[in-house]
PDB file of C-alpha atoms and ligand atoms in Angstrom:
ATOM      1  CA  MET Q   1      27.003  -3.392 -10.913  1.00 42.00           C
ATOM      2  CA  LYS Q   2      27.477  -5.354 -14.158  1.00 46.00           C
ATOM      3  CA  LEU Q   3      25.599  -2.908 -16.626  1.00 45.00           C
ATOM      4  CA  PRO Q   4      28.174  -1.104 -19.209  1.00 47.00           C
ATOM      5  CA  LEU Q   5      28.314   2.783 -18.299  1.00 46.00           C
ATOM      6  CA  ILE Q   6      27.693   3.787 -21.766  1.00 45.00           C
ATOM      7  CA  GLY Q   7      24.226   1.699 -22.274  1.00 44.00           C
ATOM      8  CA  MET Q   8      23.008   3.339 -18.853  1.00 47.00           C
ATOM      9  CA  LEU Q   9      23.953   7.013 -20.219  1.00 45.00           C
ATOM     10  CA  THR Q  10      22.235   6.436 -23.121  1.00 47.00           C
ATOM     11  CA  ALA Q  11      19.121   5.241 -21.567  1.00 47.00           C
ATOM     12  CA  SER Q  12      19.483   8.015 -18.844  1.00 45.00           C
ATOM     13  CA  MET Q  13      19.331  10.625 -21.990  1.00 46.00           C
ATOM     14  CA  LEU Q  14      16.642   9.288 -23.647  1.00 47.00           C
ATOM     15  CA  MET Q  15      14.620   9.493 -20.454  1.00 49.00           C
ATOM     16  CA  VAL Q  16      15.107  13.052 -19.989  1.00 48.00           C
ATOM     17  CA  SER Q  17      14.554  13.812 -23.857  1.00 48.00           C
ATOM     18  CA  SER Q  18      11.388  11.838 -23.509  1.00 57.00           C
ATOM     19  CA  SER Q  19      10.100  12.578 -19.878  1.00 65.00           C
ATOM     20  CA  SER Q  20       7.159  15.243 -20.373  1.00 77.00           C
ATOM     21  CA  LEU Q  21       5.617  12.588 -22.969  1.00 80.00           C
ATOM     22  CA  ALA Q  22       6.220   9.902 -20.488  1.00 78.00           C
ATOM     23  CA  ASP Q  23       4.431  12.006 -17.833  1.00 82.00           C
ATOM     24  CA  ASP Q  24       1.375  12.755 -19.446  1.00 88.00           C
ATOM     25  CA  LYS Q  25       1.287   9.065 -20.035  1.00 93.00           C
ATOM     26  CA  LYS Q  26       1.525   8.650 -16.352  1.00 94.00           C
ATOM     27  CA  LYS Q  27      -1.425  10.893 -15.291  1.00 94.00           C
ATOM     28  CA  ASP Q  28      -4.103   9.417 -18.331  1.00 95.00           C
ATOM     29  CA  PRO Q  29      -5.901   6.581 -16.544  1.00 95.00           C
ATOM     30  CA  ASP Q  30      -6.495   5.258 -20.298  1.00 95.00           C
ATOM     31  CA  GLN Q  31      -2.843   4.334 -20.632  1.00 95.00           C
ATOM     32  CA  ILE Q  32      -2.460   2.133 -17.898  1.00 96.00           C
ATOM     33  CA  GLY Q  33      -0.592  -0.688 -19.261  1.00 95.00           C
ATOM     34  CA  ASN Q  34       0.920   0.936 -21.806  1.00 93.00           C
ATOM     35  CA  ARG Q  35       3.376   3.334 -20.539  1.00 94.00           C
ATOM     36  CA  ASN Q  36       5.707   1.341 -18.530  1.00 91.00           C
ATOM     37  CA  VAL Q  37       6.148   3.245 -15.501  1.00 94.00           C
ATOM     38  CA  GLY Q  38       8.673   1.010 -13.842  1.00 93.00           C
ATOM     39  CA  SER Q  39      11.414   2.390 -16.522  1.00 91.00           C
ATOM     40  CA  GLY Q  40      14.445   4.440 -15.188  1.00 88.00           C
ATOM     41  CA  ILE Q  41      18.215   3.633 -14.353  1.00 87.00           C
ATOM     42  CA  ASN Q  42      18.130   0.031 -12.542  1.00 89.00           C
ATOM     43  CA  PHE Q  43      20.504  -2.255 -11.347  1.00 84.00           C
ATOM     44  CA  TYR Q  44      18.335  -4.887 -10.887  1.00 87.00           C
ATOM     45  CA  SER Q  45      16.609  -6.977 -13.563  1.00 92.00           C
ATOM     46  CA  ILE Q  46      13.072  -8.247 -12.948  1.00 94.00           C
ATOM     47  CA  GLN Q  47      14.130 -11.648 -12.100  1.00 94.00           C
ATOM     48  CA  LYS Q  48      16.788 -10.486  -9.144  1.00 89.00           C
ATOM     49  CA  GLU Q  49      14.277  -8.094  -7.857  1.00 89.00           C
ATOM     50  CA  ILE Q  50      11.401 -10.773  -7.648  1.00 94.00           C
ATOM     51  CA  ALA Q  51      13.824 -13.223  -5.524  1.00 90.00           C
ATOM     52  CA  LEU Q  52      14.693 -10.238  -3.798  1.00 84.00           C
ATOM     53  CA  GLY Q  53      11.206  -9.419  -2.974  1.00 87.00           C
ATOM     54  CA  LYS Q  54      10.831 -13.300  -2.359  1.00 91.00           C
ATOM     55  CA  GLN Q  55      13.439 -13.328   0.210  1.00 85.00           C
ATOM     56  CA  LEU Q  56      12.360 -10.030   2.471  1.00 83.00           C
ATOM     57  CA  ALA Q  57       8.998 -11.609   2.311  1.00 87.00           C
ATOM     58  CA  GLU Q  58      10.055 -14.562   3.837  1.00 88.00           C
ATOM     59  CA  GLU Q  59      11.853 -12.676   6.588  1.00 81.00           C
ATOM     60  CA  VAL Q  60       9.001 -10.891   7.433  1.00 83.00           C
ATOM     61  CA  ARG Q  61       6.910 -14.170   7.337  1.00 87.00           C
ATOM     62  CA  LYS Q  62       9.327 -15.301   9.975  1.00 84.00           C
ATOM     63  CA  GLN Q  63       9.370 -12.317  12.156  1.00 81.00           C
ATOM     64  CA  SER Q  64       5.655 -11.824  11.900  1.00 85.00           C
ATOM     65  CA  LYS Q  65       2.731 -12.971  12.913  1.00 90.00           C
ATOM     66  CA  LEU Q  66       0.465 -13.808   9.842  1.00 93.00           C
ATOM     67  CA  VAL Q  67      -3.552 -13.777   9.803  1.00 94.00           C
ATOM     68  CA  ASP Q  68      -3.960 -17.010   8.978  1.00 92.00           C
ATOM     69  CA  ASP Q  69      -8.571 -16.970   8.614  1.00 95.00           C
ATOM     70  CA  PRO Q  70      -8.990 -18.207   4.890  1.00 96.00           C
ATOM     71  CA  ILE Q  71     -12.362 -15.788   4.751  1.00 96.00           C
ATOM     72  CA  VAL Q  72      -9.602 -12.611   5.442  1.00 97.00           C
ATOM     73  CA  GLY Q  73      -6.989 -13.994   3.408  1.00 97.00           C
ATOM     74  CA  GLU Q  74      -9.078 -14.892   0.434  1.00 98.00           C
ATOM     75  CA  TYR Q  75     -10.519 -11.675   0.757  1.00 98.00           C
ATOM     76  CA  ILE Q  76      -7.566  -9.598   0.787  1.00 98.00           C
ATOM     77  CA  ASN Q  77      -6.219 -11.147  -1.837  1.00 98.00           C
ATOM     78  CA  ARG Q  78      -9.052 -11.111  -4.363  1.00 98.00           C
ATOM     79  CA  LEU Q  79      -9.456  -7.348  -3.746  1.00 98.00           C
ATOM     80  CA  GLY Q  80      -5.474  -7.124  -4.705  1.00 98.00           C
ATOM     81  CA  GLN Q  81      -5.743  -9.134  -7.951  1.00 98.00           C
ATOM     82  CA  ASN Q  82      -8.669  -7.192  -9.158  1.00 98.00           C
ATOM     83  CA  LEU Q  83      -6.454  -3.862  -8.470  1.00 98.00           C
ATOM     84  CA  VAL Q  84      -3.245  -5.855 -10.174  1.00 98.00           C
ATOM     85  CA  ARG Q  85      -5.142  -6.369 -13.569  1.00 98.00           C
ATOM     86  CA  ASN Q  86      -6.019  -2.641 -13.392  1.00 98.00           C
ATOM     87  CA  SER Q  87      -2.468  -1.470 -12.917  1.00 98.00           C
ATOM     88  CA  ASP Q  88       0.708  -0.991 -14.750  1.00 98.00           C
ATOM     89  CA  ALA Q  89       2.224  -4.249 -13.054  1.00 97.00           C
ATOM     90  CA  THR Q  90       3.837  -7.027 -14.954  1.00 95.00           C
ATOM     91  CA  VAL Q  91       4.577  -9.313 -11.547  1.00 96.00           C
ATOM     92  CA  PRO Q  92       2.403 -12.007 -10.186  1.00 97.00           C
ATOM     93  CA  PHE Q  93       1.415 -10.810  -7.140  1.00 98.00           C
ATOM     94  CA  THR Q  94       1.068 -12.257  -3.200  1.00 98.00           C
ATOM     95  CA  PHE Q  95      -1.146 -10.180  -0.388  1.00 98.00           C
ATOM     96  CA  GLN Q  96      -1.137 -11.412   3.191  1.00 96.00           C
ATOM     97  CA  VAL Q  97      -2.372  -9.814   6.327  1.00 96.00           C
ATOM     98  CA  VAL Q  98      -0.086  -9.187   8.918  1.00 91.00           C
ATOM     99  CA  GLU Q  99      -1.588  -8.652  12.688  1.00 90.00           C
ATOM    100  CA  GLY Q 100       0.030  -5.283  13.825  1.00 85.00           C
ATOM    101  CA  ASP Q 101      -1.971  -1.927  14.804  1.00 81.00           C
ATOM    102  CA  GLN Q 102      -0.102   0.245  12.557  1.00 78.00           C
ATOM    103  CA  LEU Q 103      -2.149   1.807   9.519  1.00 82.00           C
ATOM    104  CA  ASN Q 104      -0.240   0.849   7.018  1.00 83.00           C
ATOM    105  CA  ALA Q 105       0.312  -1.753   4.111  1.00 88.00           C
ATOM    106  CA  PHE Q 106       4.004  -2.282   2.260  1.00 86.00           C
ATOM    107  CA  ALA Q 107       5.229  -4.202  -0.260  1.00 88.00           C
ATOM    108  CA  PHE Q 108       8.512  -5.741  -1.747  1.00 87.00           C
ATOM    109  CA  PRO Q 109       9.889  -5.480  -5.194  1.00 88.00           C
ATOM    110  CA  GLY Q 110       8.431  -8.099  -7.467  1.00 92.00           C
ATOM    111  CA  GLY Q 111       4.731  -7.885  -5.923  1.00 95.00           C
ATOM    112  CA  PHE Q 112       4.943  -9.074  -2.252  1.00 94.00           C
ATOM    113  CA  VAL Q 113       2.435  -7.159  -0.419  1.00 94.00           C
ATOM    114  CA  PHE Q 114       1.595  -7.009   2.974  1.00 92.00           C
ATOM    115  CA  VAL Q 115      -1.692  -5.626   4.669  1.00 93.00           C
ATOM    116  CA  TYR Q 116      -1.541  -4.422   8.672  1.00 90.00           C
ATOM    117  CA  THR Q 117      -4.708  -5.729  10.644  1.00 92.00           C
ATOM    118  CA  GLY Q 118      -4.646  -1.853  12.016  1.00 88.00           C
ATOM    119  CA  LEU Q 119      -5.187  -0.553   8.508  1.00 91.00           C
ATOM    120  CA  ILE Q 120      -8.128  -2.850   8.013  1.00 95.00           C
ATOM    121  CA  GLU Q 121      -9.817  -1.676  10.777  1.00 93.00           C
ATOM    122  CA  ALA Q 122      -8.957   1.905  10.497  1.00 91.00           C
ATOM    123  CA  THR Q 123     -10.822   1.768   7.038  1.00 95.00           C
ATOM    124  CA  GLU Q 124     -14.460   2.062   6.364  1.00 96.00           C
ATOM    125  CA  THR Q 125     -15.059   1.193   3.426  1.00 98.00           C
ATOM    126  CA  GLU Q 126     -13.688  -1.255   0.847  1.00 98.00           C
ATOM    127  CA  ALA Q 127     -12.823   1.802  -1.509  1.00 98.00           C
ATOM    128  CA  GLU Q 128     -10.442   3.080   1.282  1.00 97.00           C
ATOM    129  CA  LEU Q 129      -8.780  -0.218   2.014  1.00 97.00           C
ATOM    130  CA  ALA Q 130      -8.311  -0.178  -1.940  1.00 98.00           C
ATOM    131  CA  GLY Q 131      -6.521   2.838  -2.575  1.00 97.00           C
ATOM    132  CA  ALA Q 132      -4.150   1.869   0.303  1.00 95.00           C
ATOM    133  CA  MET Q 133      -3.567  -1.229  -1.262  1.00 97.00           C
ATOM    134  CA  ALA Q 134      -3.218   0.704  -5.058  1.00 97.00           C
ATOM    135  CA  HIS Q 135      -0.425   2.610  -3.715  1.00 94.00           C
ATOM    136  CA  GLU Q 136       1.727  -0.447  -2.689  1.00 93.00           C
ATOM    137  CA  ILE Q 137       0.471  -2.276  -6.037  1.00 96.00           C
ATOM    138  CA  ALA Q 138       1.968   1.248  -7.414  1.00 96.00           C
ATOM    139  CA  HIS Q 139       5.399   0.780  -5.745  1.00 91.00           C
ATOM    140  CA  VAL Q 140       5.880  -2.496  -7.341  1.00 94.00           C
ATOM    141  CA  ALA Q 141       4.664  -1.483 -10.467  1.00 97.00           C
ATOM    142  CA  ALA Q 142       7.087   1.649 -10.635  1.00 95.00           C
ATOM    143  CA  ARG Q 143      10.092  -0.530  -9.561  1.00 93.00           C
ATOM    144  CA  HIS Q 144      10.388   2.361  -6.854  1.00 88.00           C
ATOM    145  CA  MET Q 145      12.317   0.413  -4.305  1.00 82.00           C
ATOM    146  CA  THR Q 146      15.477  -0.823  -6.734  1.00 84.00           C
ATOM    147  CA  ARG Q 147      15.402   2.456  -8.692  1.00 85.00           C
ATOM    148  CA  GLN Q 148      15.444   4.234  -5.603  1.00 79.00           C
ATOM    149  CA  ALA Q 149      18.148   1.556  -3.707  1.00 76.00           C
ATOM    150  CA  THR Q 150      20.156   1.706  -7.746  1.00 78.00           C
ATOM    151  CA  ARG Q 151      20.137   5.742  -7.144  1.00 72.00           C
ATOM    152  CA  GLY Q 152      21.675   5.304  -3.500  1.00 65.00           C
ATOM    153  CA  GLN Q 153      24.059   3.058  -5.231  1.00 55.00           C
ATOM    154  CA  ILE Q 154      23.409  -0.042  -3.028  1.00 51.00           C
ATOM    155  CA  ALA Q 155      24.717  -2.063  -5.421  1.00 46.00           C
ATOM    156  CA  ASN Q 156      25.632  -5.025  -3.203  1.00 48.00           C
ATOM    157  CA  TYR Q 157      22.701  -7.404  -3.799  1.00 45.00           C
ATOM    158  CA  ALA Q 158      23.922  -8.924  -0.075  1.00 45.00           C
ATOM    159  CA  THR Q 159      22.499  -5.420   1.582  1.00 46.00           C
ATOM    160  CA  LEU Q 160      19.859  -4.371  -0.075  1.00 44.00           C
ATOM    161  CA  PRO Q 161      17.632  -6.378   1.804  1.00 44.00           C
ATOM    162  CA  LEU Q 162      18.553  -4.100   4.495  1.00 43.00           C
ATOM    163  CA  VAL Q 163      16.179  -1.910   2.936  1.00 45.00           C
ATOM    164  CA  LEU Q 164      12.273  -1.338   3.548  1.00 52.00           C
ATOM    165  CA  TRP Q 165       9.982   0.268   2.001  1.00 53.00           C
ATOM    166  CA  GLY Q 166       7.739   2.768   3.694  1.00 61.00           C
ATOM    167  CA  GLY Q 167       4.722   1.819   2.788  1.00 67.00           C
ATOM    168  CA  TRP Q 168       1.064   3.711   2.309  1.00 68.00           C
ATOM    169  CA  THR Q 169       2.174   5.956   5.527  1.00 68.00           C
ATOM    170  CA  GLY Q 170       5.598   6.161   4.667  1.00 64.00           C
ATOM    171  CA  TYR Q 171       6.279   4.727   7.871  1.00 58.00           C
ATOM    172  CA  ALA Q 172       9.253   2.760   7.790  1.00 53.00           C
ATOM    173  CA  VAL Q 173       8.279  -1.601   7.899  1.00 48.00           C
ATOM    174  CA  ARG Q 174      11.211  -1.715  10.300  1.00 46.00           C
ATOM    175  CA  GLN Q 175       9.341  -1.352  13.608  1.00 41.00           C
ATOM    176  CA  GLY Q 176       6.206  -3.316  13.296  1.00 38.00           C
ATOM    177  CA  ALA Q 177       7.702  -6.749  11.625  1.00 41.00           C
ATOM    178  CA  GLY Q 178      10.631  -6.215  14.204  1.00 45.00           C
ATOM    179  CA  LEU Q 179      13.465  -6.685  11.980  1.00 46.00           C
ATOM    180  CA  GLY Q 180      16.693  -5.005  13.079  1.00 44.00           C
ATOM    181  CA  ILE Q 181      17.449  -2.498  10.038  1.00 42.00           C
ATOM    182  CA  PRO Q 182      20.055  -0.108  10.265  1.00 41.00           C
ATOM    183  CA  LEU Q 183      18.081   3.630  10.487  1.00 40.00           C
ATOM    184  CA  GLY Q 184      20.259   4.976   7.682  1.00 39.00           C
ATOM    185  CA  PHE Q 185      18.850   2.698   5.006  1.00 42.00           C
ATOM    186  CA  LEU Q 186      15.230   4.194   6.100  1.00 44.00           C
ATOM    187  CA  SER Q 187      15.121   7.511   3.396  1.00 47.00           C
ATOM    188  CA  PHE Q 188      12.689   7.842   1.150  1.00 56.00           C
ATOM    189  CA  ASP Q 189      12.182   9.357  -1.849  1.00 71.00           C
ATOM    190  CA  ARG Q 190       9.144  12.218  -1.712  1.00 77.00           C
ATOM    191  CA  ARG Q 191       9.114  11.793  -5.213  1.00 84.00           C
ATOM    192  CA  PHE Q 192       8.438   8.221  -5.652  1.00 86.00           C
ATOM    193  CA  GLU Q 193       5.744   8.259  -2.750  1.00 85.00           C
ATOM    194  CA  SER Q 194       3.731  10.947  -4.951  1.00 90.00           C
ATOM    195  CA  GLU Q 195       3.720   9.117  -7.824  1.00 93.00           C
ATOM    196  CA  ALA Q 196       2.685   5.896  -5.749  1.00 93.00           C
ATOM    197  CA  ASP Q 197      -0.329   8.077  -4.741  1.00 94.00           C
ATOM    198  CA  MET Q 198      -1.066   9.592  -8.233  1.00 96.00           C
ATOM    199  CA  LEU Q 199      -1.034   5.899  -9.728  1.00 97.00           C
ATOM    200  CA  GLY Q 200      -2.662   4.152  -7.065  1.00 97.00           C
ATOM    201  CA  ILE Q 201      -5.381   6.818  -7.342  1.00 98.00           C
ATOM    202  CA  GLN Q 202      -5.816   5.904 -10.723  1.00 98.00           C
ATOM    203  CA  TYR Q 203      -5.251   2.184 -10.206  1.00 98.00           C
ATOM    204  CA  MET Q 204      -8.679   2.113  -7.855  1.00 98.00           C
ATOM    205  CA  TYR Q 205     -10.457   4.366 -10.324  1.00 98.00           C
ATOM    206  CA  LYS Q 206     -10.041   1.970 -13.063  1.00 98.00           C
ATOM    207  CA  ALA Q 207     -11.114  -1.225 -10.786  1.00 98.00           C
ATOM    208  CA  GLY Q 208     -14.182   0.939 -10.289  1.00 98.00           C
ATOM    209  CA  TYR Q 209     -13.464   2.422  -7.266  1.00 98.00           C
ATOM    210  CA  ASP Q 210     -14.313   5.909  -6.279  1.00 97.00           C
ATOM    211  CA  PRO Q 211     -10.740   7.397  -5.658  1.00 97.00           C
ATOM    212  CA  THR Q 212     -12.004  10.170  -2.997  1.00 97.00           C
ATOM    213  CA  ALA Q 213     -12.467   7.567  -0.594  1.00 97.00           C
ATOM    214  CA  THR Q 214      -7.760   7.702  -0.610  1.00 95.00           C
ATOM    215  CA  VAL Q 215      -9.086  12.082   0.206  1.00 94.00           C
ATOM    216  CA  ASP Q 216     -11.141  10.286   2.959  1.00 94.00           C
ATOM    217  CA  LEU Q 217      -8.528   8.136   4.631  1.00 92.00           C
ATOM    218  CA  PHE Q 218      -5.584  10.635   4.341  1.00 87.00           C
ATOM    219  CA  GLU Q 219      -7.744  13.183   6.037  1.00 89.00           C
ATOM    220  CA  ARG Q 220      -8.768  10.609   9.216  1.00 87.00           C
ATOM    221  CA  MET Q 221      -5.538   9.858   9.219  1.00 83.00           C
ATOM    222  CA  VAL Q 222      -4.230  13.658   9.533  1.00 79.00           C
ATOM    223  CA  SER Q 223      -6.570  14.305  12.570  1.00 81.00           C
ATOM    224  CA  LEU Q 224      -6.061  11.338  13.764  1.00 77.00           C
ATOM    225  CA  GLN Q 225      -2.378  12.640  14.112  1.00 71.00           C
ATOM    226  CA  LYS Q 226      -3.358  16.080  15.375  1.00 74.00           C
ATOM    227  CA  ARG Q 227      -5.599  14.452  17.803  1.00 74.00           C
ATOM    228  CA  LYS Q 228      -3.820  12.003  19.498  1.00 65.00           C
ATOM    229  CA  PRO Q 229      -0.371  12.322  18.638  1.00 60.00           C
ATOM    230  CA  GLY Q 230       1.092  10.112  21.391  1.00 50.00           C
ATOM    231  CA  THR Q 231      -0.923   7.398  20.760  1.00 45.00           C
ATOM    232  CA  ILE Q 232       0.190   6.683  17.380  1.00 47.00           C
ATOM    233  CA  ALA Q 233       3.457   8.472  17.368  1.00 41.00           C
ATOM    234  CA  ARG Q 234       5.358   4.974  16.325  1.00 46.00           C
ATOM    235  CA  VAL Q 235       3.122   5.163  13.233  1.00 45.00           C
ATOM    236  CA  PHE Q 236       4.072   8.620  12.025  1.00 41.00           C
ATOM    237  CA  ASN Q 237       7.000  10.118  13.966  1.00 40.00           C
ATOM    238  CA  THR Q 238       9.921   9.481  11.001  1.00 43.00           C
ATOM    239  CA  HIS Q 239       7.313  10.292   7.995  1.00 47.00           C
ATOM    240  CA  PRO Q 240       4.230  12.014   9.276  1.00 54.00           C
ATOM    241  CA  MET Q 241       1.370  11.935   6.865  1.00 64.00           C
ATOM    242  CA  THR Q 242       0.887  15.172   5.584  1.00 71.00           C
ATOM    243  CA  GLU Q 243      -1.758  17.649   4.241  1.00 79.00           C
ATOM    244  CA  ASP Q 244       0.191  18.436   1.116  1.00 82.00           C
ATOM    245  CA  ARG Q 245      -0.386  15.012   0.245  1.00 86.00           C
ATOM    246  CA  LEU Q 246      -4.210  14.982   0.779  1.00 90.00           C
ATOM    247  CA  VAL Q 247      -4.372  18.200  -1.368  1.00 92.00           C
ATOM    248  CA  GLN Q 248      -1.946  16.743  -4.048  1.00 94.00           C
ATOM    249  CA  THR Q 249      -4.364  13.787  -4.153  1.00 95.00           C
ATOM    250  CA  GLN Q 250      -7.314  15.829  -4.080  1.00 96.00           C
ATOM    251  CA  LYS Q 251      -5.820  17.908  -6.730  1.00 97.00           C
ATOM    252  CA  ASN Q 252      -4.989  14.886  -9.350  1.00 97.00           C
ATOM    253  CA  ILE Q 253      -8.649  13.453  -9.124  1.00 98.00           C
ATOM    254  CA  ALA Q 254      -9.780  16.664 -10.461  1.00 97.00           C
ATOM    255  CA  GLU Q 255      -7.127  16.559 -13.247  1.00 97.00           C
ATOM    256  CA  MET Q 256      -6.905  13.359 -14.152  1.00 97.00           C
ATOM    257  CA  LEU Q 257     -10.101  11.422 -13.122  1.00 97.00           C
ATOM    258  CA  PRO Q 258     -13.315  11.817 -14.634  1.00 96.00           C
ATOM    259  CA  SER Q 259     -16.336  11.631 -12.267  1.00 93.00           C
ATOM    260  CA  ARG Q 260     -18.015   8.732 -13.066  1.00 95.00           C
ATOM    261  CA  PRO Q 261     -22.331   8.175 -12.968  1.00 94.00           C
ATOM    262  CA  GLU Q 262     -21.295   5.199 -10.149  1.00 95.00           C
ATOM    263  CA  TYR Q 263     -18.453   4.200  -7.854  1.00 96.00           C
ATOM    264  CA  VAL Q 264     -18.027   0.861  -5.867  1.00 95.00           C
ATOM    265  CA  VAL Q 265     -18.021   2.229  -2.255  1.00 96.00           C
ATOM    266  CA  THR Q 266     -17.925  -0.301  -0.468  1.00 97.00           C
ATOM    267  CA  THR Q 267     -19.632  -4.144  -0.043  1.00 97.00           C
ATOM    268  CA  SER Q 268     -20.817  -6.182   2.845  1.00 97.00           C
ATOM    269  CA  GLU Q 269     -17.776  -9.119   2.295  1.00 98.00           C
ATOM    270  CA  PHE Q 270     -15.788  -5.880   3.408  1.00 98.00           C
ATOM    271  CA  ASN Q 271     -17.845  -5.278   6.274  1.00 97.00           C
ATOM    272  CA  GLU Q 272     -17.423  -9.000   7.489  1.00 97.00           C
ATOM    273  CA  VAL Q 273     -13.963  -8.866   6.850  1.00 97.00           C
ATOM    274  CA  ARG Q 274     -13.460  -5.989   8.672  1.00 97.00           C
ATOM    275  CA  ASP Q 275     -15.499  -7.092  11.812  1.00 96.00           C
ATOM    276  CA  ARG Q 276     -13.285 -10.636  11.792  1.00 95.00           C
ATOM    277  CA  VAL Q 277     -10.535  -8.644  11.793  1.00 95.00           C
ATOM    278  CA  LYS Q 278     -11.498  -6.338  15.000  1.00 93.00           C
ATOM    279  CA  SER Q 279     -12.721  -9.443  16.607  1.00 90.00           C
ATOM    280  CA  GLN Q 280      -9.960 -11.576  16.456  1.00 83.00           C
ATOM    281  CA  TYR Q 281      -6.585  -9.437  15.322  1.00 64.00           C
ATOM    282  CA  VAL Q 282      -6.549  -6.103  16.997  1.00 54.00           C
ATOM    283  CA  ARG Q 283      -5.600  -4.842  19.899  1.00 52.00           C
ATOM    284  CA  ARG Q 284      -7.425  -2.401  21.702  1.00 47.00           C
ATOM    285  CA  GLU Q 285      -6.278   0.645  22.269  1.00 45.00           C
ATOM    286  CA  LYS Q 286      -5.595   0.512  25.840  1.00 45.00           C
ATOM    287  CA  GLU Q 287      -5.430  -2.656  25.994  1.00 50.00           C
ATOM    288  CA  ASP Q 288      -2.324  -3.963  27.937  1.00 49.00           C
ATOM    289  CA  PRO Q 289       0.004  -5.389  24.644  1.00 51.00           C
ATOM    290  CA  ASN Q 290       1.566  -7.458  27.391  1.00 53.00           C
ATOM    291  CA  ARG Q 291      -1.816  -9.312  28.560  1.00 50.00           C
ATOM    292  CA  PRO Q 292      -2.036 -12.973  26.800  1.00 50.00           C
ATOM    293  CA  ARG Q 293      -4.853 -12.710  24.023  1.00 50.00           C
ATOM    294  CA  LEU Q 294      -7.339 -15.401  23.332  1.00 50.00           C
ATOM    295  CA  ARG Q 295      -7.740 -15.730  19.681  1.00 49.00           C
ATOM    296  CA  LYS Q 296     -10.993 -17.286  17.977  1.00 45.00           C
ATOM    297  CA  SER Q 297     -10.417 -20.071  15.738  1.00 46.00           C
ATOM    298  CA  PRO Q 298     -12.796 -19.008  12.544  1.00 45.00           C
ATOM    299  CA  ALA Q 299     -14.362 -22.182  13.430  1.00 45.00           C
ATOM    300  CA  ALA Q 300     -16.251 -20.188  16.126  1.00 42.00           C
ATOM    301  CA  GLY Q 301     -18.288 -18.487  13.874  1.00 42.00           C
ATOM    302  CA  ALA Q 302     -18.691 -14.920  12.542  1.00 42.00           C
ATOM    303  CA  PRO Q 303     -18.586 -12.331  15.116  1.00 43.00           C
ATOM    304  CA  ALA Q 304     -21.463 -10.221  16.451  1.00 42.00           C
ATOM    305  CA  GLU Q 305     -22.969  -7.381  13.800  1.00 40.00           C
ATOM    306  CA  GLU Q 306     -21.474  -4.052  15.022  1.00 40.00           C
ATOM    307  CA  SER Q 307     -24.557  -1.508  14.433  1.00 40.00           C
ATOM    308  CA  ASP Q 308     -23.252   1.435  14.913  1.00 43.00           C
ATOM    309  CA  GLU Q 309     -20.931   1.248  12.282  1.00 41.00           C
ATOM    310  CA  LYS Q 310     -22.609   1.579   9.025  1.00 42.00           C
ATOM    311  CA  PRO Q 311     -20.443   1.809   5.844  1.00 40.00           C
ATOM    312  CA  THR Q 312     -20.477   4.937   4.399  1.00 41.00           C
ATOM    313  CA  LEU Q 313     -22.214   5.263   1.270  1.00 42.00           C
ATOM    314  CA  LYS Q 314     -21.738   7.801  -1.262  1.00 47.00           C
ATOM    315  CA  ARG Q 315     -23.647   6.900  -4.738  1.00 44.00           C
ATOM    316  CA  ARG Q 316     -24.377   3.525  -4.181  1.00 40.00           C
ATOM    317  CA  ASP Q 317     -23.774   0.451  -2.766  1.00 37.00           C
ATOM    318  CA  TRP Q 318     -22.232  -2.294  -4.621  1.00 36.00           C
ATOM    319  CA  VAL Q 319     -25.195  -5.031  -5.631  1.00 35.00           C
ATOM    320  CA  ASP Q 320     -22.833  -7.745  -7.426  1.00 35.00           C
TER     321      ASP Q 320
HETATM  322 ZN1  LIG P 401       4.282   4.505  -0.506  1.00 62.96          ZN
END
């Protein structure tokens, strides 16, 4: 903890006096990139934050199964970088796909984003996937993880790798990635989750996507949680996907994002990537997880079309 106390107090007082102006800017998508969303008391420099994120990302890469299909990887990276360009983020990002049935994505400080195959499979349009990824980009842009660590006085750098973010669903990555994390560290600041929701819909909107796709995805997750609590309990049990999050997002869209005549809803590439993920990586609900699995190599060719799952088009398809 090397920050002088006086400096911290001054920064804190300034934040209070200008907070309503800063809040207004945070709600205005025209101010994206021009509003310092990551400000707030933080013991970590950007450099330290990147080093920390890199270290955590290495742990995930060591302990989980990454998807190495280049078509999937290239697509997710391109989708992510486009969102980053339309965000407040100031650090370079990497995006990777992790095998796992969680309907989740998560990010580490400094721009390391991981998307579970389960989330790709559960999304019905590119806009829905973009919404979940934009939420993660927002956590990074707003420096939520290190700000929360700072607030929790977890100032010892060595202990911070034990803190993992809740991701898109608010569910900690701990179980999915198989990391040995003490539960005590998995506390989430609701305000940061709401802020990531609020910023995320702005980023996807600015990138041209229909922000209501996020509401669609929330609705399906909420109803899935009600309908089959047992099936997905491990995804939701610590931090449920709640209806108020859905309602707040609807309100934010109505208040902050003037509707446009055209939005990107989905692309044929999204369908192709989702089909590849479905056929190659995703464990079926009733399948025995201990059964040995065969994996098709990308060279084996594209999987067959699933004609019963047409993309949801609201206004128009993406043509470029
Ligand atoms: Zn989150």
